[in-house]
PDB file of C-alpha atoms in Angstrom:
ATOM      1  CA  UNK A   1       0.276  -0.049  -0.036  1.00 83.00           C
ATOM      2  CA  UNK A   2       1.839   2.990  -1.158  1.00 92.00           C
ATOM      3  CA  UNK A   3      -0.578   5.347   0.275  1.00 95.00           C
ATOM      4  CA  UNK A   4      -0.031   3.960   3.380  1.00 97.00           C
ATOM      5  CA  UNK A   5       3.497   4.307   3.208  1.00 95.00           C
ATOM      6  CA  UNK A   6       3.740   7.758   1.936  1.00 96.00           C
ATOM      7  CA  UNK A   7       1.532   8.802   4.838  1.00 97.00           C
ATOM      8  CA  UNK A   8       3.578   7.050   7.865  1.00 97.00           C
ATOM      9  CA  UNK A   9       6.908   8.213   5.854  1.00 96.00           C
ATOM     10  CA  UNK A  10       5.553  12.013   5.983  1.00 96.00           C
ATOM     11  CA  UNK A  11       5.076  11.934  10.087  1.00 96.00           C
ATOM     12  CA  UNK A  12       8.785   9.981   9.941  1.00 96.00           C
ATOM     13  CA  UNK A  13      10.364  13.066   8.016  1.00 96.00           C
ATOM     14  CA  UNK A  14       8.247  16.144   9.640  1.00 96.00           C
ATOM     15  CA  UNK A  15       6.467  14.962  12.600  1.00 95.00           C
ATOM     16  CA  UNK A  16       6.403  17.122  15.707  1.00 95.00           C
ATOM     17  CA  UNK A  17       7.687  15.335  18.719  1.00 93.00           C
ATOM     18  CA  UNK A  18       5.081  14.950  21.450  1.00 91.00           C
ATOM     19  CA  UNK A  19       4.587  13.446  25.389  1.00 88.00           C
ATOM     20  CA  UNK A  20       1.816  11.342  25.445  1.00 85.00           C
ATOM     21  CA  UNK A  21       0.013   8.878  28.146  1.00 86.00           C
ATOM     22  CA  UNK A  22       1.618   5.889  26.562  1.00 82.00           C
ATOM     23  CA  UNK A  23       5.390   7.313  25.746  1.00 84.00           C
ATOM     24  CA  UNK A  24       6.953   9.871  23.443  1.00 92.00           C
ATOM     25  CA  UNK A  25       5.882  10.176  19.817  1.00 93.00           C
ATOM     26  CA  UNK A  26       6.536  11.824  16.686  1.00 95.00           C
ATOM     27  CA  UNK A  27       3.208  13.111  15.127  1.00 95.00           C
ATOM     28  CA  UNK A  28       0.632  15.203  12.923  1.00 96.00           C
ATOM     29  CA  UNK A  29      -2.905  15.845  12.944  1.00 97.00           C
ATOM     30  CA  UNK A  30      -5.544  16.076  10.187  1.00 97.00           C
ATOM     31  CA  UNK A  31      -4.166  13.253   8.024  1.00 97.00           C
ATOM     32  CA  UNK A  32      -6.257  11.474   5.325  1.00 98.00           C
ATOM     33  CA  UNK A  33      -5.411   7.974   3.693  1.00 98.00           C
ATOM     34  CA  UNK A  34      -7.359   6.670   0.703  1.00 97.00           C
ATOM     35  CA  UNK A  35      -7.803   3.200  -0.774  1.00 97.00           C
ATOM     36  CA  UNK A  36      -9.923   1.778  -3.633  1.00 97.00           C
ATOM     37  CA  UNK A  37     -10.859  -1.544  -3.314  1.00 96.00           C
ATOM     38  CA  UNK A  38     -10.784  -2.100  -6.813  1.00 95.00           C
ATOM     39  CA  UNK A  39      -6.974  -2.282  -6.416  1.00 96.00           C
ATOM     40  CA  UNK A  40      -7.297  -5.149  -3.880  1.00 96.00           C
ATOM     41  CA  UNK A  41      -7.609  -5.963  -0.250  1.00 97.00           C
ATOM     42  CA  UNK A  42      -5.707  -2.824   2.302  1.00 97.00           C
ATOM     43  CA  UNK A  43      -3.257  -4.767   3.923  1.00 97.00           C
ATOM     44  CA  UNK A  44       0.269  -3.790   4.532  1.00 97.00           C
ATOM     45  CA  UNK A  45       3.007  -5.975   2.434  1.00 97.00           C
ATOM     46  CA  UNK A  46       6.294  -4.579   3.309  1.00 96.00           C
ATOM     47  CA  UNK A  47       6.071  -6.560   6.824  1.00 96.00           C
ATOM     48  CA  UNK A  48       4.178  -9.544   8.062  1.00 96.00           C
ATOM     49  CA  UNK A  49       0.619  -8.309   9.523  1.00 95.00           C
ATOM     50  CA  UNK A  50      -0.880 -11.157  11.654  1.00 93.00           C
ATOM     51  CA  UNK A  51      -4.099 -10.598   9.889  1.00 96.00           C
ATOM     52  CA  UNK A  52      -6.007 -13.714  11.504  1.00 96.00           C
ATOM     53  CA  UNK A  53      -5.692 -11.769  14.827  1.00 96.00           C
ATOM     54  CA  UNK A  54      -7.502  -8.958  13.433  1.00 97.00           C
ATOM     55  CA  UNK A  55     -10.462 -10.706  11.876  1.00 98.00           C
ATOM     56  CA  UNK A  56     -11.102 -12.734  15.151  1.00 97.00           C
ATOM     57  CA  UNK A  57     -11.306  -8.978  16.752  1.00 98.00           C
ATOM     58  CA  UNK A  58     -13.968  -8.017  14.076  1.00 98.00           C
ATOM     59  CA  UNK A  59     -15.931 -11.280  14.788  1.00 98.00           C
ATOM     60  CA  UNK A  60     -15.489 -10.342  18.616  1.00 98.00           C
ATOM     61  CA  UNK A  61     -17.164  -6.964  17.811  1.00 98.00           C
ATOM     62  CA  UNK A  62     -19.871  -8.036  15.735  1.00 98.00           C
ATOM     63  CA  UNK A  63     -21.060 -10.499  18.292  1.00 97.00           C
ATOM     64  CA  UNK A  64     -20.703  -7.617  20.743  1.00 97.00           C
ATOM     65  CA  UNK A  65     -19.243  -9.688  23.808  1.00 96.00           C
ATOM     66  CA  UNK A  66     -17.265  -8.258  26.462  1.00 96.00           C
ATOM     67  CA  UNK A  67     -15.130 -11.219  27.534  1.00 97.00           C
ATOM     68  CA  UNK A  68     -11.541 -11.073  26.874  1.00 97.00           C
ATOM     69  CA  UNK A  69     -11.564 -15.372  26.584  1.00 97.00           C
ATOM     70  CA  UNK A  70     -13.810 -14.803  23.821  1.00 97.00           C
ATOM     71  CA  UNK A  71     -11.533 -12.759  21.594  1.00 97.00           C
ATOM     72  CA  UNK A  72      -8.850 -14.744  22.817  1.00 96.00           C
ATOM     73  CA  UNK A  73     -10.906 -17.901  21.488  1.00 96.00           C
ATOM     74  CA  UNK A  74     -11.207 -16.170  17.922  1.00 97.00           C
ATOM     75  CA  UNK A  75      -7.426 -15.406  17.818  1.00 96.00           C
ATOM     76  CA  UNK A  76      -7.132 -12.008  18.846  1.00 96.00           C
ATOM     77  CA  UNK A  77      -4.496 -11.350  21.792  1.00 94.00           C
ATOM     78  CA  UNK A  78      -4.378  -7.685  21.274  1.00 92.00           C
ATOM     79  CA  UNK A  79      -6.741  -6.632  24.010  1.00 94.00           C
ATOM     80  CA  UNK A  80      -4.443  -8.748  26.754  1.00 94.00           C
ATOM     81  CA  UNK A  81      -2.377  -5.789  27.711  1.00 91.00           C
ATOM     82  CA  UNK A  82      -5.030  -3.082  28.131  1.00 92.00           C
ATOM     83  CA  UNK A  83      -7.683  -5.424  29.783  1.00 94.00           C
ATOM     84  CA  UNK A  84      -5.180  -6.452  32.516  1.00 92.00           C
ATOM     85  CA  UNK A  85      -4.184  -3.154  33.305  1.00 92.00           C
ATOM     86  CA  UNK A  86      -7.550  -2.036  33.849  1.00 94.00           C
ATOM     87  CA  UNK A  87      -8.945  -5.235  35.604  1.00 93.00           C
ATOM     88  CA  UNK A  88      -5.985  -7.590  36.578  1.00 93.00           C
ATOM     89  CA  UNK A  89      -8.388 -10.420  37.733  1.00 92.00           C
ATOM     90  CA  UNK A  90     -11.098  -9.880  35.600  1.00 92.00           C
ATOM     91  CA  UNK A  91     -12.224 -11.460  32.188  1.00 96.00           C
ATOM     92  CA  UNK A  92     -13.724  -8.233  30.608  1.00 96.00           C
ATOM     93  CA  UNK A  93     -12.622  -5.463  27.926  1.00 97.00           C
ATOM     94  CA  UNK A  94     -15.592  -3.662  29.315  1.00 97.00           C
ATOM     95  CA  UNK A  95     -18.007  -1.773  27.000  1.00 97.00           C
ATOM     96  CA  UNK A  96     -15.619  -1.183  24.117  1.00 97.00           C
ATOM     97  CA  UNK A  97     -16.292  -0.878  20.318  1.00 96.00           C
ATOM     98  CA  UNK A  98     -18.411  -4.038  19.441  1.00 96.00           C
ATOM     99  CA  UNK A  99     -20.637  -3.569  22.723  1.00 97.00           C
ATOM    100  CA  UNK A 100     -21.346  -0.110  21.744  1.00 98.00           C
ATOM    101  CA  UNK A 101     -22.143  -1.475  18.116  1.00 98.00           C
ATOM    102  CA  UNK A 102     -24.392  -4.011  19.235  1.00 97.00           C
ATOM    103  CA  UNK A 103     -25.878  -2.587  22.760  1.00 97.00           C
ATOM    104  CA  UNK A 104     -25.457   1.041  22.771  1.00 96.00           C
ATOM    105  CA  UNK A 105     -27.718   2.329  26.005  1.00 94.00           C
ATOM    106  CA  UNK A 106     -29.013   5.740  25.814  1.00 89.00           C
ATOM    107  CA  UNK A 107     -29.686   7.981  29.380  1.00 86.00           C
ATOM    108  CA  UNK A 108     -32.743   5.815  29.891  1.00 90.00           C
ATOM    109  CA  UNK A 109     -31.070   2.495  29.365  1.00 89.00           C
ATOM    110  CA  UNK A 110     -32.913   1.887  26.552  1.00 94.00           C
ATOM    111  CA  UNK A 111     -30.559  -0.145  23.911  1.00 96.00           C
ATOM    112  CA  UNK A 112     -30.074   0.329  20.126  1.00 97.00           C
ATOM    113  CA  UNK A 113     -28.227  -2.421  17.896  1.00 98.00           C
ATOM    114  CA  UNK A 114     -26.563  -0.193  15.719  1.00 98.00           C
ATOM    115  CA  UNK A 115     -25.103  -2.572  13.286  1.00 98.00           C
ATOM    116  CA  UNK A 116     -28.782  -4.293  12.801  1.00 98.00           C
ATOM    117  CA  UNK A 117     -30.071  -0.509  11.985  1.00 98.00           C
ATOM    118  CA  UNK A 118     -27.139   0.236   9.836  1.00 98.00           C
ATOM    119  CA  UNK A 119     -27.669  -2.612   7.357  1.00 98.00           C
ATOM    120  CA  UNK A 120     -31.678  -1.847   7.753  1.00 97.00           C
ATOM    121  CA  UNK A 121     -31.136   1.665   6.500  1.00 97.00           C
ATOM    122  CA  UNK A 122     -28.646   1.085   3.835  1.00 98.00           C
ATOM    123  CA  UNK A 123     -31.270  -1.200   2.324  1.00 97.00           C
ATOM    124  CA  UNK A 124     -34.289   0.743   2.507  1.00 97.00           C
ATOM    125  CA  UNK A 125     -32.816   4.193   2.089  1.00 97.00           C
ATOM    126  CA  UNK A 126     -29.359   3.857   0.497  1.00 97.00           C
ATOM    127  CA  UNK A 127     -28.781   7.607  -0.419  1.00 97.00           C
ATOM    128  CA  UNK A 128     -29.539   8.420   3.041  1.00 97.00           C
ATOM    129  CA  UNK A 129     -26.784  10.733   4.967  1.00 97.00           C
ATOM    130  CA  UNK A 130     -27.039   8.779   8.332  1.00 97.00           C
ATOM    131  CA  UNK A 131     -25.384   5.506   7.730  1.00 98.00           C
ATOM    132  CA  UNK A 132     -23.596   5.799  10.919  1.00 98.00           C
ATOM    133  CA  UNK A 133     -21.627   3.530  13.244  1.00 98.00           C
ATOM    134  CA  UNK A 134     -20.176   5.384  16.576  1.00 97.00           C
ATOM    135  CA  UNK A 135     -18.163   3.821  19.112  1.00 98.00           C
ATOM    136  CA  UNK A 136     -17.610   6.906  21.217  1.00 97.00           C
ATOM    137  CA  UNK A 137     -20.106   7.079  24.165  1.00 95.00           C
ATOM    138  CA  UNK A 138     -19.097   9.781  26.404  1.00 94.00           C
ATOM    139  CA  UNK A 139     -21.301   8.316  29.079  1.00 93.00           C
ATOM    140  CA  UNK A 140     -19.818   5.131  29.087  1.00 95.00           C
ATOM    141  CA  UNK A 141     -16.052   5.838  28.782  1.00 96.00           C
ATOM    142  CA  UNK A 142     -15.220   4.919  32.215  1.00 96.00           C
ATOM    143  CA  UNK A 143     -16.640   1.466  31.553  1.00 96.00           C
ATOM    144  CA  UNK A 144     -13.911   0.709  28.834  1.00 97.00           C
ATOM    145  CA  UNK A 145     -10.691  -0.646  29.163  1.00 96.00           C
ATOM    146  CA  UNK A 146      -9.250   1.521  26.576  1.00 95.00           C
ATOM    147  CA  UNK A 147     -11.668   4.449  24.945  1.00 96.00           C
ATOM    148  CA  UNK A 148     -12.205   3.954  21.325  1.00 97.00           C
ATOM    149  CA  UNK A 149      -9.737   5.310  18.567  1.00 96.00           C
ATOM    150  CA  UNK A 150     -11.425   4.504  15.880  1.00 97.00           C
ATOM    151  CA  UNK A 151     -14.539   6.361  16.845  1.00 97.00           C
ATOM    152  CA  UNK A 152     -16.728   7.066  14.117  1.00 95.00           C
ATOM    153  CA  UNK A 153     -17.707   5.512  10.616  1.00 98.00           C
ATOM    154  CA  UNK A 154     -20.078   6.368   7.623  1.00 98.00           C
ATOM    155  CA  UNK A 155     -21.219   4.405   4.939  1.00 98.00           C
ATOM    156  CA  UNK A 156     -21.781   6.304   1.825  1.00 98.00           C
ATOM    157  CA  UNK A 157     -23.881   4.581  -1.399  1.00 98.00           C
ATOM    158  CA  UNK A 158     -22.585   5.616  -4.548  1.00 95.00           C
ATOM    159  CA  UNK A 159     -23.700   5.433  -8.595  1.00 93.00           C
ATOM    160  CA  UNK A 160     -21.048   3.481 -10.511  1.00 89.00           C
ATOM    161  CA  UNK A 161     -21.568   2.659 -14.517  1.00 86.00           C
ATOM    162  CA  UNK A 162     -22.493  -0.867 -13.477  1.00 85.00           C
ATOM    163  CA  UNK A 163     -24.091  -0.693 -10.067  1.00 89.00           C
ATOM    164  CA  UNK A 164     -24.112   0.846  -6.766  1.00 95.00           C
ATOM    165  CA  UNK A 165     -21.141   0.676  -4.674  1.00 97.00           C
ATOM    166  CA  UNK A 166     -20.653   0.947  -0.945  1.00 98.00           C
ATOM    167  CA  UNK A 167     -18.062   3.468   0.300  1.00 98.00           C
ATOM    168  CA  UNK A 168     -16.727   3.719   3.842  1.00 98.00           C
ATOM    169  CA  UNK A 169     -15.234   6.662   5.613  1.00 98.00           C
ATOM    170  CA  UNK A 170     -13.641   6.047   9.245  1.00 98.00           C
ATOM    171  CA  UNK A 171     -12.431   8.829  11.859  1.00 98.00           C
ATOM    172  CA  UNK A 172      -9.889   7.869  14.051  1.00 98.00           C
ATOM    173  CA  UNK A 173      -8.936  10.531  17.134  1.00 97.00           C
ATOM    174  CA  UNK A 174      -5.651   8.828  17.759  1.00 96.00           C
ATOM    175  CA  UNK A 175      -3.840   6.108  15.665  1.00 96.00           C
ATOM    176  CA  UNK A 176      -0.398   4.333  16.327  1.00 96.00           C
ATOM    177  CA  UNK A 177       0.721   4.240  12.817  1.00 97.00           C
ATOM    178  CA  UNK A 178       3.212   1.356  12.497  1.00 96.00           C
ATOM    179  CA  UNK A 179       1.479  -1.003  14.738  1.00 95.00           C
ATOM    180  CA  UNK A 180      -2.244   0.112  14.746  1.00 95.00           C
ATOM    181  CA  UNK A 181      -3.194   1.526  11.729  1.00 97.00           C
ATOM    182  CA  UNK A 182      -2.140  -1.773   9.477  1.00 97.00           C
ATOM    183  CA  UNK A 183      -4.566  -3.764  11.794  1.00 97.00           C
ATOM    184  CA  UNK A 184      -7.404  -1.068  11.406  1.00 98.00           C
ATOM    185  CA  UNK A 185      -7.118  -0.926   7.672  1.00 98.00           C
ATOM    186  CA  UNK A 186      -7.992  -4.684   7.633  1.00 98.00           C
ATOM    187  CA  UNK A 187     -10.663  -4.556  10.145  1.00 98.00           C
ATOM    188  CA  UNK A 188     -12.828  -1.980   8.303  1.00 98.00           C
ATOM    189  CA  UNK A 189     -12.094  -3.412   5.028  1.00 98.00           C
ATOM    190  CA  UNK A 190     -13.401  -6.502   5.966  1.00 98.00           C
ATOM    191  CA  UNK A 191     -16.687  -4.855   7.509  1.00 98.00           C
ATOM    192  CA  UNK A 192     -16.942  -2.989   4.341  1.00 98.00           C
ATOM    193  CA  UNK A 193     -17.044  -6.438   2.307  1.00 98.00           C
ATOM    194  CA  UNK A 194     -19.576  -7.797   4.459  1.00 98.00           C
ATOM    195  CA  UNK A 195     -21.614  -4.806   4.585  1.00 98.00           C
ATOM    196  CA  UNK A 196     -21.406  -4.957   0.942  1.00 97.00           C
ATOM    197  CA  UNK A 197     -22.730  -8.724   0.886  1.00 97.00           C
ATOM    198  CA  UNK A 198     -25.627  -8.015   3.474  1.00 97.00           C
ATOM    199  CA  UNK A 199     -26.811  -5.254   1.134  1.00 97.00           C
ATOM    200  CA  UNK A 200     -25.930  -6.316  -2.271  1.00 96.00           C
ATOM    201  CA  UNK A 201     -23.646  -3.567  -3.100  1.00 97.00           C
ATOM    202  CA  UNK A 202     -20.154  -3.505  -4.852  1.00 96.00           C
ATOM    203  CA  UNK A 203     -17.422  -2.596  -2.495  1.00 97.00           C
ATOM    204  CA  UNK A 204     -16.141   0.960  -3.241  1.00 97.00           C
ATOM    205  CA  UNK A 205     -13.349   3.124  -1.941  1.00 97.00           C
ATOM    206  CA  UNK A 206     -12.233   3.153   2.022  1.00 98.00           C
ATOM    207  CA  UNK A 207     -10.830   6.520   3.539  1.00 98.00           C
ATOM    208  CA  UNK A 208      -9.202   6.916   7.033  1.00 98.00           C
ATOM    209  CA  UNK A 209      -9.304  10.508   8.402  1.00 98.00           C
ATOM    210  CA  UNK A 210      -6.494  10.545  11.434  1.00 98.00           C
ATOM    211  CA  UNK A 211      -6.937  13.196  14.073  1.00 98.00           C
ATOM    212  CA  UNK A 212      -3.455  12.588  16.494  1.00 96.00           C
ATOM    213  CA  UNK A 213      -1.629  10.470  13.897  1.00 97.00           C
ATOM    214  CA  UNK A 214       1.712   9.079  15.347  1.00 96.00           C
ATOM    215  CA  UNK A 215       5.050   7.152  15.373  1.00 97.00           C
ATOM    216  CA  UNK A 216       6.113   6.387  19.082  1.00 95.00           C
ATOM    217  CA  UNK A 217       9.494   6.547  19.821  1.00 94.00           C
ATOM    218  CA  UNK A 218      10.109   2.996  20.219  1.00 94.00           C
ATOM    219  CA  UNK A 219       8.706   2.377  16.671  1.00 95.00           C
ATOM    220  CA  UNK A 220      10.880   4.547  15.016  1.00 95.00           C
ATOM    221  CA  UNK A 221      13.947   2.140  14.254  1.00 96.00           C
ATOM    222  CA  UNK A 222      11.295  -0.321  12.792  1.00 96.00           C
ATOM    223  CA  UNK A 223      10.240   2.009  10.187  1.00 96.00           C
ATOM    224  CA  UNK A 224      13.559   3.163   9.403  1.00 96.00           C
ATOM    225  CA  UNK A 225      13.782  -0.357   8.360  1.00 96.00           C
ATOM    226  CA  UNK A 226      10.211  -0.928   7.119  1.00 96.00           C
ATOM    227  CA  UNK A 227      10.493   2.311   4.823  1.00 95.00           C
ATOM    228  CA  UNK A 228      13.250   0.873   2.874  1.00 96.00           C
ATOM    229  CA  UNK A 229      10.897  -2.024   1.492  1.00 95.00           C
ATOM    230  CA  UNK A 230       9.225  -1.498  -1.775  1.00 95.00           C
ATOM    231  CA  UNK A 231       5.501  -1.823  -1.271  1.00 94.00           C
ATOM    232  CA  UNK A 232       4.094  -4.779  -3.685  1.00 93.00           C
ATOM    233  CA  UNK A 233       2.862  -3.916  -7.101  1.00 90.00           C
ATOM    234  CA  UNK A 234      -0.308  -5.983  -6.676  1.00 92.00           C
ATOM    235  CA  UNK A 235      -2.528  -6.067  -3.368  1.00 95.00           C
ATOM    236  CA  UNK A 236      -3.965  -9.464  -2.148  1.00 96.00           C
ATOM    237  CA  UNK A 237      -7.519 -10.192  -2.959  1.00 96.00           C
ATOM    238  CA  UNK A 238      -9.796 -11.332  -0.191  1.00 97.00           C
ATOM    239  CA  UNK A 239     -11.895 -14.663  -0.779  1.00 96.00           C
ATOM    240  CA  UNK A 240     -15.064 -14.597   1.513  1.00 97.00           C
ATOM    241  CA  UNK A 241     -16.747 -18.224   1.121  1.00 96.00           C
ATOM    242  CA  UNK A 242     -20.114 -18.309  -0.678  1.00 96.00           C
ATOM    243  CA  UNK A 243     -22.966 -17.960   2.103  1.00 96.00           C
ATOM    244  CA  UNK A 244     -20.945 -16.072   4.576  1.00 97.00           C
ATOM    245  CA  UNK A 245     -22.057 -12.354   5.426  1.00 96.00           C
ATOM    246  CA  UNK A 246     -22.026 -10.077   8.531  1.00 97.00           C
ATOM    247  CA  UNK A 247     -24.091 -12.405  10.772  1.00 97.00           C
ATOM    248  CA  UNK A 248     -22.271 -15.800  10.016  1.00 97.00           C
ATOM    249  CA  UNK A 249     -18.892 -14.436   9.742  1.00 97.00           C
ATOM    250  CA  UNK A 250     -16.021 -16.762  10.820  1.00 97.00           C
ATOM    251  CA  UNK A 251     -12.498 -15.484  10.253  1.00 96.00           C
ATOM    252  CA  UNK A 252     -11.104 -18.977  10.070  1.00 96.00           C
ATOM    253  CA  UNK A 253     -12.605 -19.596   6.845  1.00 97.00           C
ATOM    254  CA  UNK A 254     -11.418 -16.227   5.205  1.00 97.00           C
ATOM    255  CA  UNK A 255      -8.328 -16.068   2.931  1.00 95.00           C
ATOM    256  CA  UNK A 256      -6.348 -13.661   1.422  1.00 95.00           C
ATOM    257  CA  UNK A 257      -5.360 -14.872  -2.024  1.00 96.00           C
ATOM    258  CA  UNK A 258      -1.529 -13.609  -2.841  1.00 95.00           C
ATOM    259  CA  UNK A 259      -0.644 -12.242   0.474  1.00 95.00           C
ATOM    260  CA  UNK A 260       3.341 -12.983   0.772  1.00 95.00           C
ATOM    261  CA  UNK A 261       4.623  -9.997   2.603  1.00 95.00           C
ATOM    262  CA  UNK A 262       8.101  -9.113   3.610  1.00 95.00           C
ATOM    263  CA  UNK A 263       9.670 -10.439   6.812  1.00 94.00           C
ATOM    264  CA  UNK A 264       8.122  -9.587  10.281  1.00 94.00           C
ATOM    265  CA  UNK A 265       9.105  -6.378  11.945  1.00 94.00           C
ATOM    266  CA  UNK A 266       8.033  -6.274  15.804  1.00 93.00           C
ATOM    267  CA  UNK A 267       6.541  -2.989  16.691  1.00 92.00           C
ATOM    268  CA  UNK A 268       5.938  -3.185  20.576  1.00 87.00           C
ATOM    269  CA  UNK A 269       2.377  -2.372  21.894  1.00 86.00           C
ATOM    270  CA  UNK A 270       2.503   0.769  24.042  1.00 83.00           C
ATOM    271  CA  UNK A 271      -0.080   0.734  26.892  1.00 75.00           C
TER     272      UNK A 271
END
């Protein structure tokens, strides 16, 4: 993904050093990354990204689970550090992304399943401007092991010469460019594909709008190596079994055809 490399390298070269809760960073603000799904699936090829764990995370979000053990059952270990730092003896991640997607509660305790409402609105009112999925619930931030970073997404149905396409824009308040963003591209790229299946639309463009976009100081050496590698000319293609959609998503049955990345570079998770 040349667009990813260009964005991270801009921050690497010109970013401003800033302190943060989880360590010193080099960062920028208000950056944009665009990817056309016609060019392939949005996964970084200049290092190996453990995409199965990200797909497992998405499956846990779609389920709306709060159990850390369920994330691990689905192959996602990403939440271990934050969950244990928040509740050392529990088995909970709190009311994070997936819970907000499936069980948003208002001030009176009334629940809204945003994901079901989103599918319904895309089908019944495709040109609507309210196809929104939000994870930022100010009244429940203290019930989360980590406040959401990708806080808001909007789906958009677009006319093409052949049929309607489903575009997606994601806003992130905070983004770890080396470790976090490659995973988020996979997660929302797959969600976009699943939503397109449910709504019988083509998959269109994926846009990320980044607030505080940063490289942690302990990631600088890793990026200095990664930036010397050439992104592959062709992106992998995602292969989803016939009959699988949003509600029966099984990450173990999804394949990325042609994914042959460069060797792994380890970026530590800053908690």
